[in-house]
PDB file of C-alpha atoms and ligand atoms in Angstrom:
ATOM      1  CA  MET A 221     -11.446  17.150  -3.702  1.00 95.00           C
ATOM      2  CA  LEU A 222      -8.941  17.889  -0.950  1.00 98.00           C
ATOM      3  CA  SER A 223      -9.324  21.202   0.865  1.00 98.00           C
ATOM      4  CA  ASP A 224      -6.482  23.703   1.208  1.00 98.00           C
ATOM      5  CA  ASP A 225      -6.177  22.631   4.833  1.00 98.00           C
ATOM      6  CA  GLN A 226      -5.829  18.955   3.859  1.00 98.00           C
ATOM      7  CA  LEU A 227      -3.214  19.852   1.233  1.00 98.00           C
ATOM      8  CA  ARG A 228      -1.311  21.901   3.801  1.00 98.00           C
ATOM      9  CA  LYS A 229      -1.368  18.965   6.255  1.00 98.00           C
ATOM     10  CA  TYR A 230      -0.110  16.553   3.586  1.00 98.00           C
ATOM     11  CA  LYS A 231       2.704  18.936   2.689  1.00 98.00           C
ATOM     12  CA  GLN A 232       3.672  19.316   6.313  1.00 98.00           C
ATOM     13  CA  ASN A 233       3.344  15.688   7.488  1.00 98.00           C
ATOM     14  CA  GLY A 234       3.853  13.649   4.318  1.00 98.00           C
ATOM     15  CA  HIS A 235       0.622  11.762   4.933  1.00 98.00           C
ATOM     16  CA  LEU A 236      -3.096  12.479   5.083  1.00 98.00           C
ATOM     17  CA  THR A 237      -6.113  10.366   5.967  1.00 98.00           C
ATOM     18  CA  VAL A 238      -9.404  11.043   4.193  1.00 98.00           C
ATOM     19  CA  PRO A 239     -12.528   9.235   5.451  1.00 98.00           C
ATOM     20  CA  ALA A 240     -15.261   7.660   3.299  1.00 98.00           C
ATOM     21  CA  VAL A 241     -13.680   7.998  -0.141  1.00 98.00           C
ATOM     22  CA  PHE A 242     -15.451   4.728  -1.033  1.00 98.00           C
ATOM     23  CA  ASP A 243     -18.936   3.702   0.090  1.00 98.00           C
ATOM     24  CA  GLN A 244     -19.673   0.371   1.732  1.00 98.00           C
ATOM     25  CA  HIS A 245     -21.187  -1.041  -1.457  1.00 98.00           C
ATOM     26  CA  MET A 246     -17.850  -0.594  -3.273  1.00 98.00           C
ATOM     27  CA  ILE A 247     -15.937  -2.016  -0.297  1.00 98.00           C
ATOM     28  CA  GLY A 248     -18.244  -5.066  -0.249  1.00 98.00           C
ATOM     29  CA  VAL A 249     -17.606  -5.618  -3.965  1.00 98.00           C
ATOM     30  CA  ALA A 250     -13.835  -5.295  -3.404  1.00 98.00           C
ATOM     31  CA  LEU A 251     -13.881  -7.737  -0.471  1.00 98.00           C
ATOM     32  CA  ALA A 252     -15.887 -10.286  -2.479  1.00 98.00           C
ATOM     33  CA  ASP A 253     -13.385  -9.912  -5.334  1.00 97.00           C
ATOM     34  CA  LEU A 254     -10.489 -10.285  -2.869  1.00 97.00           C
ATOM     35  CA  GLU A 255     -11.991 -13.457  -1.407  1.00 96.00           C
ATOM     36  CA  ALA A 256     -12.490 -15.021  -4.853  1.00 96.00           C
ATOM     37  CA  TRP A 257      -8.944 -14.025  -5.874  1.00 97.00           C
ATOM     38  CA  SER A 258      -7.474 -15.407  -2.620  1.00 95.00           C
ATOM     39  CA  ARG A 259      -9.149 -18.809  -3.151  1.00 95.00           C
ATOM     40  CA  ASP A 260      -7.926 -19.012  -6.729  1.00 95.00           C
ATOM     41  CA  PHE A 261      -4.437 -17.720  -5.836  1.00 95.00           C
ATOM     42  CA  LEU A 262      -3.921 -20.187  -2.967  1.00 93.00           C
ATOM     43  CA  ALA A 263      -5.219 -23.118  -4.993  1.00 93.00           C
ATOM     44  CA  ARG A 264      -2.479 -22.558  -7.585  1.00 93.00           C
ATOM     45  CA  LEU A 265       0.436 -22.472  -5.141  1.00 91.00           C
ATOM     46  CA  SER A 266       2.842 -25.269  -4.311  1.00 92.00           C
ATOM     47  CA  ASP A 267       3.004 -26.349  -0.635  1.00 88.00           C
ATOM     48  CA  ASP A 268       6.217 -24.338  -0.155  1.00 88.00           C
ATOM     49  CA  GLU A 269       4.687 -21.232  -1.713  1.00 88.00           C
ATOM     50  CA  ARG A 270       1.538 -21.622   0.410  1.00 88.00           C
ATOM     51  CA  GLU A 271       3.694 -21.700   3.491  1.00 83.00           C
ATOM     52  CA  TRP A 272       5.375 -18.447   2.430  1.00 83.00           C
ATOM     53  CA  TYR A 273       2.135 -16.649   1.566  1.00 89.00           C
ATOM     54  CA  LEU A 274       0.198 -17.704   4.676  1.00 90.00           C
ATOM     55  CA  GLU A 275       1.043 -16.262   8.063  1.00 87.00           C
ATOM     56  CA  ARG A 276       2.625 -18.731  10.446  1.00 85.00           C
ATOM     57  CA  GLY A 277      -0.101 -20.105  12.736  1.00 85.00           C
ATOM     58  CA  ASP A 278      -2.948 -19.116  10.389  1.00 85.00           C
ATOM     59  CA  ALA A 279      -5.293 -22.027  11.050  1.00 77.00           C
ATOM     60  CA  THR A 280      -7.927 -20.921   8.515  1.00 79.00           C
ATOM     61  CA  GLY A 281      -5.418 -20.751   5.654  1.00 83.00           C
ATOM     62  CA  THR A 282      -7.725 -18.603   3.523  1.00 86.00           C
ATOM     63  CA  LEU A 283      -6.036 -15.186   3.512  1.00 91.00           C
ATOM     64  CA  PRO A 284      -2.659 -14.723   1.788  1.00 94.00           C
ATOM     65  CA  ARG A 285      -0.735 -12.002   3.618  1.00 93.00           C
ATOM     66  CA  LYS A 286      -0.022 -10.204   0.339  1.00 95.00           C
ATOM     67  CA  MET A 287      -0.997 -10.348  -3.320  1.00 96.00           C
ATOM     68  CA  ASP A 288       0.461  -8.164  -6.051  1.00 97.00           C
ATOM     69  CA  GLN A 289      -1.120  -6.112  -8.808  1.00 98.00           C
ATOM     70  CA  PRO A 290      -4.832  -6.120  -7.877  1.00 98.00           C
ATOM     71  CA  VAL A 291      -5.337  -3.084 -10.128  1.00 98.00           C
ATOM     72  CA  TYR A 292      -3.986  -5.020 -13.109  1.00 98.00           C
ATOM     73  CA  HIS A 293      -5.637  -8.365 -12.314  1.00 97.00           C
ATOM     74  CA  ARG A 294      -8.969  -7.607 -10.636  1.00 97.00           C
ATOM     75  CA  PRO A 295     -11.910  -5.545 -11.956  1.00 95.00           C
ATOM     76  CA  ALA A 296     -13.083  -4.228  -8.571  1.00 97.00           C
ATOM     77  CA  PHE A 297      -9.646  -2.819  -7.760  1.00 98.00           C
ATOM     78  CA  GLN A 298      -9.250  -1.372 -11.249  1.00 97.00           C
ATOM     79  CA  GLN A 299     -12.592   0.399 -10.760  1.00 97.00           C
ATOM     80  CA  MET A 300     -11.421   1.819  -7.432  1.00 98.00           C
ATOM     81  CA  ALA A 301      -8.053   2.985  -8.819  1.00 98.00           C
ATOM     82  CA  ALA A 302      -9.791   4.837 -11.651  1.00 97.00           C
ATOM     83  CA  SER A 303     -12.646   6.275  -9.585  1.00 97.00           C
ATOM     84  CA  SER A 304     -12.962  10.010 -10.149  1.00 96.00           C
ATOM     85  CA  PRO A 305     -12.922  11.142  -6.479  1.00 97.00           C
ATOM     86  CA  LEU A 306      -9.748   9.165  -5.731  1.00 98.00           C
ATOM     87  CA  VAL A 307      -7.979  10.203  -8.933  1.00 98.00           C
ATOM     88  CA  ALA A 308      -8.880  13.866  -8.339  1.00 97.00           C
ATOM     89  CA  MET A 309      -7.203  13.722  -4.911  1.00 98.00           C
ATOM     90  CA  VAL A 310      -4.142  11.894  -6.244  1.00 98.00           C
ATOM     91  CA  GLU A 311      -3.781  14.524  -8.988  1.00 98.00           C
ATOM     92  CA  GLN A 312      -3.976  17.321  -6.417  1.00 98.00           C
ATOM     93  CA  LEU A 313      -1.047  15.670  -4.621  1.00 98.00           C
ATOM     94  CA  ILE A 314       1.282  14.802  -7.531  1.00 98.00           C
ATOM     95  CA  GLY A 315      -0.094  16.653 -10.549  1.00 98.00           C
ATOM     96  CA  PRO A 316      -2.395  15.827 -13.445  1.00 97.00           C
ATOM     97  CA  GLY A 317      -2.001  12.598 -15.447  1.00 97.00           C
ATOM     98  CA  VAL A 318      -1.218   9.545 -13.302  1.00 98.00           C
ATOM     99  CA  THR A 319      -0.448   5.841 -13.576  1.00 98.00           C
ATOM    100  CA  VAL A 320      -0.702   3.049 -11.022  1.00 98.00           C
ATOM    101  CA  VAL A 321       2.814   1.662 -11.386  1.00 98.00           C
ATOM    102  CA  PHE A 322       2.312  -1.057  -8.793  1.00 98.00           C
ATOM    103  CA  SER A 323      -0.467  -2.180  -6.473  1.00 98.00           C
ATOM    104  CA  GLN A 324      -0.783  -4.611  -3.605  1.00 98.00           C
ATOM    105  CA  VAL A 325      -3.293  -6.003  -1.148  1.00 98.00           C
ATOM    106  CA  PHE A 326      -1.983  -6.480   2.372  1.00 97.00           C
ATOM    107  CA  CYS A 327      -3.957  -8.797   4.635  1.00 96.00           C
ATOM    108  CA  LYS A 328      -3.417  -9.378   8.317  1.00 96.00           C
ATOM    109  CA  PRO A 329      -5.544 -12.288   9.509  1.00 94.00           C
ATOM    110  CA  PRO A 330      -6.916 -12.064  13.073  1.00 94.00           C
ATOM    111  CA  ARG A 331      -4.278 -12.653  15.783  1.00 94.00           C
ATOM    112  CA  VAL A 332      -1.579 -13.946  13.396  1.00 94.00           C
ATOM    113  CA  GLY A 333      -1.133 -11.074  10.908  1.00 95.00           C
ATOM    114  CA  GLY A 334       2.514  -9.992  11.083  1.00 94.00           C
ATOM    115  CA  PRO A 335       4.237  -6.586  11.036  1.00 96.00           C
ATOM    116  CA  LYS A 336       5.687  -4.659   8.094  1.00 96.00           C
ATOM    117  CA  PRO A 337       8.951  -2.922   9.022  1.00 97.00           C
ATOM    118  CA  VAL A 338       9.703   0.785   8.546  1.00 98.00           C
ATOM    119  CA  HIS A 339      10.432   1.648   4.911  1.00 98.00           C
ATOM    120  CA  GLN A 340      10.100   4.321   2.227  1.00 98.00           C
ATOM    121  CA  ASP A 341       8.217   3.445  -0.947  1.00 98.00           C
ATOM    122  CA  ASN A 342      10.569   5.669  -2.947  1.00 98.00           C
ATOM    123  CA  PHE A 343      13.469   3.368  -2.047  1.00 98.00           C
ATOM    124  CA  TYR A 344      11.536   0.458  -3.567  1.00 98.00           C
ATOM    125  CA  PHE A 345      10.412   2.359  -6.684  1.00 98.00           C
ATOM    126  CA  GLY A 346      13.316   4.747  -7.286  1.00 98.00           C
ATOM    127  CA  PRO A 347      11.452   7.462  -9.221  1.00 98.00           C
ATOM    128  CA  ASP A 348      13.480  10.214 -10.931  1.00 98.00           C
ATOM    129  CA  ASP A 349      11.324  12.800  -9.104  1.00 98.00           C
ATOM    130  CA  PRO A 350      10.527  11.777  -5.494  1.00 98.00           C
ATOM    131  CA  GLU A 351       7.685  14.333  -5.403  1.00 98.00           C
ATOM    132  CA  SER A 352       5.885  12.510  -8.199  1.00 98.00           C
ATOM    133  CA  ALA A 353       4.945   9.396  -6.191  1.00 98.00           C
ATOM    134  CA  VAL A 354       2.087   8.909  -3.762  1.00 98.00           C
ATOM    135  CA  THR A 355       0.521   5.808  -2.265  1.00 99.00           C
ATOM    136  CA  ALA A 356      -3.234   5.620  -1.698  1.00 99.00           C
ATOM    137  CA  TRP A 357      -3.761   3.046   1.053  1.00 98.00           C
ATOM    138  CA  ILE A 358      -7.395   2.006   1.146  1.00 98.00           C
ATOM    139  CA  ALA A 359      -8.831   0.470   4.303  1.00 98.00           C
ATOM    140  CA  LEU A 360     -11.098  -2.438   3.407  1.00 98.00           C
ATOM    141  CA  ASP A 361     -11.616  -3.149   7.133  1.00 98.00           C
ATOM    142  CA  ASP A 362     -11.469  -0.503   9.857  1.00 98.00           C
ATOM    143  CA  ALA A 363      -7.728  -0.122  10.546  1.00 98.00           C
ATOM    144  CA  THR A 364      -6.921   0.361  14.236  1.00 98.00           C
ATOM    145  CA  VAL A 365      -3.863   0.179  16.469  1.00 98.00           C
ATOM    146  CA  GLU A 366      -4.946  -3.317  17.572  1.00 98.00           C
ATOM    147  CA  ASN A 367      -5.262  -4.789  14.083  1.00 98.00           C
ATOM    148  CA  GLY A 368      -2.149  -3.157  12.622  1.00 98.00           C
ATOM    149  CA  CYS A 369      -2.954   0.185  10.985  1.00 98.00           C
ATOM    150  CA  LEU A 370      -0.186   2.116   9.236  1.00 98.00           C
ATOM    151  CA  CYS A 371       2.071   4.293  11.402  1.00 98.00           C
ATOM    152  CA  TYR A 372       3.997   7.256   9.984  1.00 98.00           C
ATOM    153  CA  ALA A 373       7.026   9.331  10.919  1.00 98.00           C
ATOM    154  CA  GLY A 374       5.520  12.780  10.333  1.00 98.00           C
ATOM    155  CA  GLY A 375       7.694  15.076   8.219  1.00 98.00           C
ATOM    156  CA  SER A 376      10.099  12.288   7.181  1.00 98.00           C
ATOM    157  CA  HIS A 377       9.261  12.955   3.501  1.00 98.00           C
ATOM    158  CA  ARG A 378      11.365  16.119   3.799  1.00 98.00           C
ATOM    159  CA  GLY A 379      14.472  14.023   4.518  1.00 97.00           C
ATOM    160  CA  PRO A 380      16.550  11.845   2.202  1.00 98.00           C
ATOM    161  CA  ILE A 381      15.705   8.446   0.761  1.00 98.00           C
ATOM    162  CA  LEU A 382      17.866   6.156   2.871  1.00 98.00           C
ATOM    163  CA  PRO A 383      19.578   2.907   1.896  1.00 97.00           C
ATOM    164  CA  HIS A 384      17.461  -0.075   3.030  1.00 98.00           C
ATOM    165  CA  VAL A 385      18.510  -3.529   4.189  1.00 97.00           C
ATOM    166  CA  ALA A 386      16.727  -6.903   4.073  1.00 95.00           C
ATOM    167  CA  PRO A 387      16.938  -9.943   6.362  1.00 92.00           C
ATOM    168  CA  PRO A 388      18.928 -12.713   4.585  1.00 89.00           C
ATOM    169  CA  GLU A 389      15.934 -15.053   4.354  1.00 85.00           C
ATOM    170  CA  GLU A 390      13.587 -12.256   3.132  1.00 87.00           C
ATOM    171  CA  PRO A 391      15.362 -10.408   0.308  1.00 88.00           C
ATOM    172  CA  PHE A 392      12.216  -8.516  -0.709  1.00 90.00           C
ATOM    173  CA  ASN A 393      11.441  -7.213   2.768  1.00 94.00           C
ATOM    174  CA  LEU A 394      13.465  -3.996   2.439  1.00 96.00           C
ATOM    175  CA  GLN A 395      13.603  -1.784   5.506  1.00 98.00           C
ATOM    176  CA  ILE A 396      15.372   1.157   7.096  1.00 98.00           C
ATOM    177  CA  PRO A 397      18.207  -0.137   9.341  1.00 97.00           C
ATOM    178  CA  MET A 398      17.245  -0.402  13.039  1.00 95.00           C
ATOM    179  CA  GLU A 399      19.936   2.044  14.166  1.00 96.00           C
ATOM    180  CA  LYS A 400      18.248   4.855  12.186  1.00 97.00           C
ATOM    181  CA  LEU A 401      14.961   4.350  14.042  1.00 96.00           C
ATOM    182  CA  GLN A 402      16.117   5.360  17.530  1.00 95.00           C
ATOM    183  CA  GLY A 403      13.990   8.233  18.844  1.00 95.00           C
ATOM    184  CA  VAL A 404      11.752   8.409  15.765  1.00 97.00           C
ATOM    185  CA  ALA A 405       8.060   8.673  16.736  1.00 97.00           C
ATOM    186  CA  MET A 406       5.695   6.652  14.554  1.00 98.00           C
ATOM    187  CA  THR A 407       2.117   7.995  14.652  1.00 97.00           C
ATOM    188  CA  PRO A 408      -0.793   5.594  14.021  1.00 98.00           C
ATOM    189  CA  ALA A 409      -3.188   6.514  11.210  1.00 98.00           C
ATOM    190  CA  LEU A 410      -6.618   5.163  12.095  1.00 98.00           C
ATOM    191  CA  VAL A 411      -8.735   4.661   8.978  1.00 98.00           C
ATOM    192  CA  SER A 412     -12.329   3.457   8.825  1.00 98.00           C
ATOM    193  CA  SER A 413     -13.312   1.038   6.095  1.00 98.00           C
ATOM    194  CA  GLY A 414     -13.642   2.993   2.837  1.00 98.00           C
ATOM    195  CA  GLY A 415     -11.226   5.700   3.953  1.00 98.00           C
ATOM    196  CA  VAL A 416      -7.863   6.353   2.309  1.00 98.00           C
ATOM    197  CA  SER A 417      -4.548   7.138   3.919  1.00 98.00           C
ATOM    198  CA  PHE A 418      -2.296   8.897   1.411  1.00 99.00           C
ATOM    199  CA  HIS A 419       1.462   8.911   1.901  1.00 99.00           C
ATOM    200  CA  HIS A 420       4.273  10.640   0.053  1.00 98.00           C
ATOM    201  CA  GLY A 421       6.730   8.154  -1.471  1.00 98.00           C
ATOM    202  CA  THR A 422       9.515   9.271   0.859  1.00 98.00           C
ATOM    203  CA  THR A 423       7.497   9.106   4.126  1.00 98.00           C
ATOM    204  CA  TRP A 424       8.736   6.488   6.594  1.00 98.00           C
ATOM    205  CA  HIS A 425       5.936   4.073   7.469  1.00 98.00           C
ATOM    206  CA  GLN A 426       5.310   0.682   9.015  1.00 98.00           C
ATOM    207  CA  SER A 427       2.502  -1.472  10.369  1.00 98.00           C
ATOM    208  CA  ALA A 428       2.357  -3.618  13.496  1.00 96.00           C
ATOM    209  CA  SER A 429       0.987  -7.125  14.052  1.00 97.00           C
ATOM    210  CA  ASN A 430      -2.719  -7.785  14.209  1.00 97.00           C
ATOM    211  CA  THR A 431      -3.414  -8.647  17.850  1.00 97.00           C
ATOM    212  CA  SER A 432      -7.199  -8.328  17.453  1.00 97.00           C
ATOM    213  CA  SER A 433      -9.882 -10.874  16.564  1.00 96.00           C
ATOM    214  CA  ARG A 434     -10.696  -9.037  13.306  1.00 95.00           C
ATOM    215  CA  PRO A 435      -8.891  -9.136   9.957  1.00 95.00           C
ATOM    216  CA  ARG A 436      -7.073  -6.060   8.635  1.00 98.00           C
ATOM    217  CA  ARG A 437      -7.294  -6.017   4.856  1.00 98.00           C
ATOM    218  CA  ALA A 438      -6.123  -3.064   2.773  1.00 98.00           C
ATOM    219  CA  ALA A 439      -5.172  -2.179  -0.793  1.00 98.00           C
ATOM    220  CA  ALA A 440      -2.199   0.032  -1.650  1.00 98.00           C
ATOM    221  CA  PHE A 441      -2.188   1.779  -5.036  1.00 98.00           C
ATOM    222  CA  HIS A 442       1.184   3.313  -5.888  1.00 98.00           C
ATOM    223  CA  TYR A 443       0.587   6.227  -8.276  1.00 98.00           C
ATOM    224  CA  LEU A 444       3.256   8.019 -10.305  1.00 98.00           C
ATOM    225  CA  GLN A 445       2.761  11.251 -12.245  1.00 98.00           C
ATOM    226  CA  ASN A 446       3.003  10.450 -15.956  1.00 98.00           C
ATOM    227  CA  GLU A 447       6.050  12.605 -16.662  1.00 98.00           C
ATOM    228  CA  ALA A 448       8.126  10.755 -14.058  1.00 98.00           C
ATOM    229  CA  SER A 449       9.621   7.304 -14.357  1.00 97.00           C
ATOM    230  CA  LEU A 450      11.141   4.623 -12.160  1.00 98.00           C
ATOM    231  CA  VAL A 451      14.846   5.031 -12.848  1.00 98.00           C
ATOM    232  CA  GLU A 452      16.389   3.190  -9.919  1.00 96.00           C
ATOM    233  CA  PRO A 453      13.945   0.589  -8.621  1.00 97.00           C
ATOM    234  CA  ALA A 454      15.273  -1.667  -5.851  1.00 97.00           C
ATOM    235  CA  LEU A 455      13.199  -4.614  -7.101  1.00 96.00           C
ATOM    236  CA  GLU A 456      12.048  -5.552 -10.572  1.00 96.00           C
ATOM    237  CA  TYR A 457       8.695  -4.034 -11.514  1.00 97.00           C
ATOM    238  CA  ASP A 458       6.890  -5.251 -14.608  1.00 97.00           C
ATOM    239  CA  MET A 459       5.777  -2.025 -16.278  1.00 97.00           C
ATOM    240  CA  SER A 460       3.520  -3.956 -18.650  1.00 97.00           C
ATOM    241  CA  MET A 461       1.255  -4.277 -15.602  1.00 98.00           C
ATOM    242  CA  ALA A 462       1.202  -0.520 -14.941  1.00 98.00           C
ATOM    243  CA  VAL A 463      -2.302   0.915 -15.348  1.00 98.00           C
ATOM    244  CA  LYS A 464      -2.515   4.409 -16.826  1.00 98.00           C
ATOM    245  CA  ILE A 465      -5.555   6.346 -15.675  1.00 97.00           C
ATOM    246  CA  THR A 466      -7.204   8.174 -18.561  1.00 90.00           C
ATOM    247  CA  PRO A 467      -8.977  11.538 -18.143  1.00 72.00           C
ATOM    248  CA  ASP A 468     -12.496  10.082 -18.386  1.00 65.00           C
ATOM    249  CA  GLY A 469     -11.799   7.964 -15.305  1.00 59.00           C
ATOM    250  CA  GLN A 470     -11.329   4.730 -17.268  1.00 55.00           C
ATOM    251  CA  SER A 471      -8.055   2.872 -17.144  1.00 59.00           C
TER     252      SER A 471
HETATM  253  O1  LIG B 511      -0.502  -2.459   4.754  1.00 72.23           O
HETATM  254  C1  LIG B 511       0.603  -2.601   5.262  1.00 72.23           C
HETATM  255  O2  LIG B 511       0.745  -3.188   6.329  1.00 72.23           O
HETATM  256  C2  LIG B 511       1.832  -2.047   4.594  1.00 72.23           C
HETATM  257  C3  LIG B 511       1.495  -1.080   3.508  1.00 72.23           C
HETATM  258  C4  LIG B 511       2.642  -0.357   2.908  1.00 72.23           C
HETATM  259  O3  LIG B 511       3.771  -0.525   3.288  1.00 72.23           O
HETATM  260  C5  LIG B 511       2.380   0.589   1.819  1.00 72.23           C
HETATM  261  O4  LIG B 511       1.213   0.809   1.464  1.00 72.23           O
HETATM  262  O5  LIG B 511       3.335   1.172   1.269  1.00 72.23           O
END
């Protein structure tokens, strides 16, 4: 459970990092599942798709930079999303009764893992109640400044959801326009493997390139309180892949 002090910090900053939500056994199981999924995923892609999913210059070619819906597709991630300690924290943040409306794994291979520009998840998902959405970002590897941890603009969840733009060749890479970023401080959130960094759906966040010799792998579970819905999503989300978390911790 989150303490009153942690809840106060989340309310004030729009993000909160909690160490050791998952033990190293669970993280090992998730990484093994991720490796098996990556092999299978890459084997099914055309050459053009492989090029898109692998970072430029990735000589190993074994780690897609992103895969969607781990909670729907993969048992280890479904187990994590429904785990009682995580769900209890999520429910403290957005209220009882939650669904994972979308989930992703983000991988930054050593030295070549690229950045993710500043954005707000609530622009992507367009919920009717912006307070009803929280992302639980789970560090599978230790996330540091060098390997591209998340960085947040503290307090930005109290501002509006801004229009986003996308580079012409990357229509899905929605981001806050550069001119809005002048003078905005982005604070790194260091998270050890097994820890979770929670962020409010409206909080501005980004991640930098991985300049280290270690991978940075993470899973993001986007939870929505069950009474809310995605009324104005910027992209198409397949709600048949949403995973409702039931009270007994099963999904
Ligand atoms: O892991 C990353 O680099 C980006 C994650 C992100 O944007 C998110 O969890 O909403």
